[in-house]
Tab-separated table of C-alpha atoms in Angstrom:
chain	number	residue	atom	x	y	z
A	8	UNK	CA	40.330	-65.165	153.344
A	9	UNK	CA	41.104	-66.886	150.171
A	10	UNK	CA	38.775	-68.345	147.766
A	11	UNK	CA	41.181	-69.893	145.139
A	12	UNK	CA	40.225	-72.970	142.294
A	13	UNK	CA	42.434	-74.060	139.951
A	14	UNK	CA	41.491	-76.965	137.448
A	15	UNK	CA	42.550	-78.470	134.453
A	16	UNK	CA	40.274	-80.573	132.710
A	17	UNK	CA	38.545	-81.568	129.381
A	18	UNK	CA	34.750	-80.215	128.074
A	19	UNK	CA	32.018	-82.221	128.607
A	20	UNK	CA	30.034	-80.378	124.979
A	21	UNK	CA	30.730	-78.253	122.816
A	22	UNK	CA	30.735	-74.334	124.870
A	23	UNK	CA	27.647	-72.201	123.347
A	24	UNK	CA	27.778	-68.467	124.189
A	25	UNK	CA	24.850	-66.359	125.230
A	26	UNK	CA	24.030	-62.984	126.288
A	27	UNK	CA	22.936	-61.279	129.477
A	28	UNK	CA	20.225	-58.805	128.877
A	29	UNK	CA	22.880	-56.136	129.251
A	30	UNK	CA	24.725	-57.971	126.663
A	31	UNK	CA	27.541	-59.699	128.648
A	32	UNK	CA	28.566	-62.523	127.297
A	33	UNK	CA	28.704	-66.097	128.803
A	34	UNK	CA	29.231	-69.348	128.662
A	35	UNK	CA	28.181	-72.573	130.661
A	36	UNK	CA	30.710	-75.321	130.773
A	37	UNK	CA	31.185	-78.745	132.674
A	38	UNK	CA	34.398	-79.942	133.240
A	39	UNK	CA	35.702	-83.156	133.437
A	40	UNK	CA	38.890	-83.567	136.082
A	41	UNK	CA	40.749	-86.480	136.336
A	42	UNK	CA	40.936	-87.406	140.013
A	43	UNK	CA	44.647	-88.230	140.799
A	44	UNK	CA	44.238	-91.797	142.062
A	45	UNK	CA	42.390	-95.349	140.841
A	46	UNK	CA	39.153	-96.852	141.867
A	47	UNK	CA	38.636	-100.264	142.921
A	48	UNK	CA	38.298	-101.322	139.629
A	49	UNK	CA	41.717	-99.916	138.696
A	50	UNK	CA	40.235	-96.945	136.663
A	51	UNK	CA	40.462	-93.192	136.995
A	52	UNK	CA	37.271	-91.359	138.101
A	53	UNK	CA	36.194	-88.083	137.152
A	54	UNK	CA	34.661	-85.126	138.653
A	55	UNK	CA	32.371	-82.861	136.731
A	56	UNK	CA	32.690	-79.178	137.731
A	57	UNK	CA	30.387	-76.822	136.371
A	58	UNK	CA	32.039	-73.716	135.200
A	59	UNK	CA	30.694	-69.856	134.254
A	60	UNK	CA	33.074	-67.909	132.002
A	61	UNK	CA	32.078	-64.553	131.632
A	62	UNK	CA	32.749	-61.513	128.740
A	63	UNK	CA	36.032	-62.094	126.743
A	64	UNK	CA	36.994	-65.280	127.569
A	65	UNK	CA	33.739	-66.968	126.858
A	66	UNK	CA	33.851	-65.623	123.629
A	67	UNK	CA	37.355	-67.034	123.184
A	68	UNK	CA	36.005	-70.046	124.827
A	69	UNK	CA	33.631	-71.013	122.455
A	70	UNK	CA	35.345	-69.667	119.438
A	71	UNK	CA	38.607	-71.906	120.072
A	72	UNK	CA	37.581	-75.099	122.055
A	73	UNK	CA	34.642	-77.885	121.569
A	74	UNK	CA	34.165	-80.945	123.438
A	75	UNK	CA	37.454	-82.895	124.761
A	76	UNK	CA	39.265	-79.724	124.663
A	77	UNK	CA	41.930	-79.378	127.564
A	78	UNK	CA	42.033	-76.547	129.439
A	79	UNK	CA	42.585	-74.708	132.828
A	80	UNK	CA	40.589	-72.443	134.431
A	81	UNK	CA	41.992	-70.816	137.551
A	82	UNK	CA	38.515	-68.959	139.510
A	83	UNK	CA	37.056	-68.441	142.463
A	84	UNK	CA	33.982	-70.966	144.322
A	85	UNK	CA	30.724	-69.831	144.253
A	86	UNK	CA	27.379	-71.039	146.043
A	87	UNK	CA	23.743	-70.165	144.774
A	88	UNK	CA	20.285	-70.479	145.137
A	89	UNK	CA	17.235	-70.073	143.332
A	90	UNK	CA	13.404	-71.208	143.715
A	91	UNK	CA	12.085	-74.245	140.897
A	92	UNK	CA	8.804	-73.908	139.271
A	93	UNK	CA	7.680	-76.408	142.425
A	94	UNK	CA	8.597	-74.138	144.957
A	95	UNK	CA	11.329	-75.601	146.075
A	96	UNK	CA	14.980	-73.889	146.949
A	97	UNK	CA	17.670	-75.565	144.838
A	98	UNK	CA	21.567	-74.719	145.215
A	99	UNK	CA	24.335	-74.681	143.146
A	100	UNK	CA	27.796	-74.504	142.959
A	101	UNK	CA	30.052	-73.105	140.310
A	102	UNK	CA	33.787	-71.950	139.663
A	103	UNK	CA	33.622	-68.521	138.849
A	104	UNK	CA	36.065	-68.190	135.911
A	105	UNK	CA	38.972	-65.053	136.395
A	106	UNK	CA	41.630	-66.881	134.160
A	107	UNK	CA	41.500	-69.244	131.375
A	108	UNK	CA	44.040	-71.244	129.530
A	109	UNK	CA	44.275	-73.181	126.229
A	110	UNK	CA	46.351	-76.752	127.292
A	111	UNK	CA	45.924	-78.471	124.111
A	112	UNK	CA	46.770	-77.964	120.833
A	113	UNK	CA	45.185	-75.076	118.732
A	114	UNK	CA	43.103	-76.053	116.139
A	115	UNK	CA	44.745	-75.544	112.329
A	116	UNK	CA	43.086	-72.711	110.217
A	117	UNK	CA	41.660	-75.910	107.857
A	118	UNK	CA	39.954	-76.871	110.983
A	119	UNK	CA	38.547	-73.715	111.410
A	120	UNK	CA	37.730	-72.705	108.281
A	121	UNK	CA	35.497	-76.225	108.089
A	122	UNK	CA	33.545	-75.372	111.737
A	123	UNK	CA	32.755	-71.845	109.919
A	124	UNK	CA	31.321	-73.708	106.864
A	125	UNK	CA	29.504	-75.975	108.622
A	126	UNK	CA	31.504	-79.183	106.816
């Protein structure tokens, strides 16, 4: 069987990283991918994907990309479910990140050196 996603796309936000209590990191994204035809209105749509990136990447995730950043994420499709605080079973879907690439340009050291200073 094959289980096989590959998108490229631009970030919704800025990525944030967090932890796992075992201290794995991760990172939440939604991506935006351009459907490859127009709308009545003549216009592109979108689709929003959410995305989990897991250990290494997410930390090169969030350390080299922000919001509008174009990348592709090649994964894996993955369906679960939880209970809400009203009792009620709620499912989601996610790619599964296994590969991640950097499409657009990398940001200059100046650039850099400004999101570290908080300018």
């Amino acid at each position: 069987m094959i289980n096989q996603v590959v998108l490229v796309g631009r970030l919704t936000k800025d990525p944030e990283l967090r932890f796992t209590p075992e201290g794995r990191a991760v990172s939440n994204v939604i991506l935006a991918v351009n459907r490859n035809y127009r709308n009545g209105e003549g216009e592109f749509d979108a689709d929003f994907v959410q995305c989990t990136v897991w250990r290494k990447m997410a930390e090169n995730l969030v350390q080299y990309c922000k919001k509008g950043s174009l990348i592709g994420i090649t994964g894996r499709l993955q369906t679960r479910n939880y209970e809400n605080q009203e009792g009620k079973k709620v499912y989601v879907t996610e790619v599964v990140a296994e590969g991640l690439k950097f499409v657009g340009p990398k940001p200059s050291s100046s650039e850099r050196t400004q999101e570290l200073a908080g300018v």
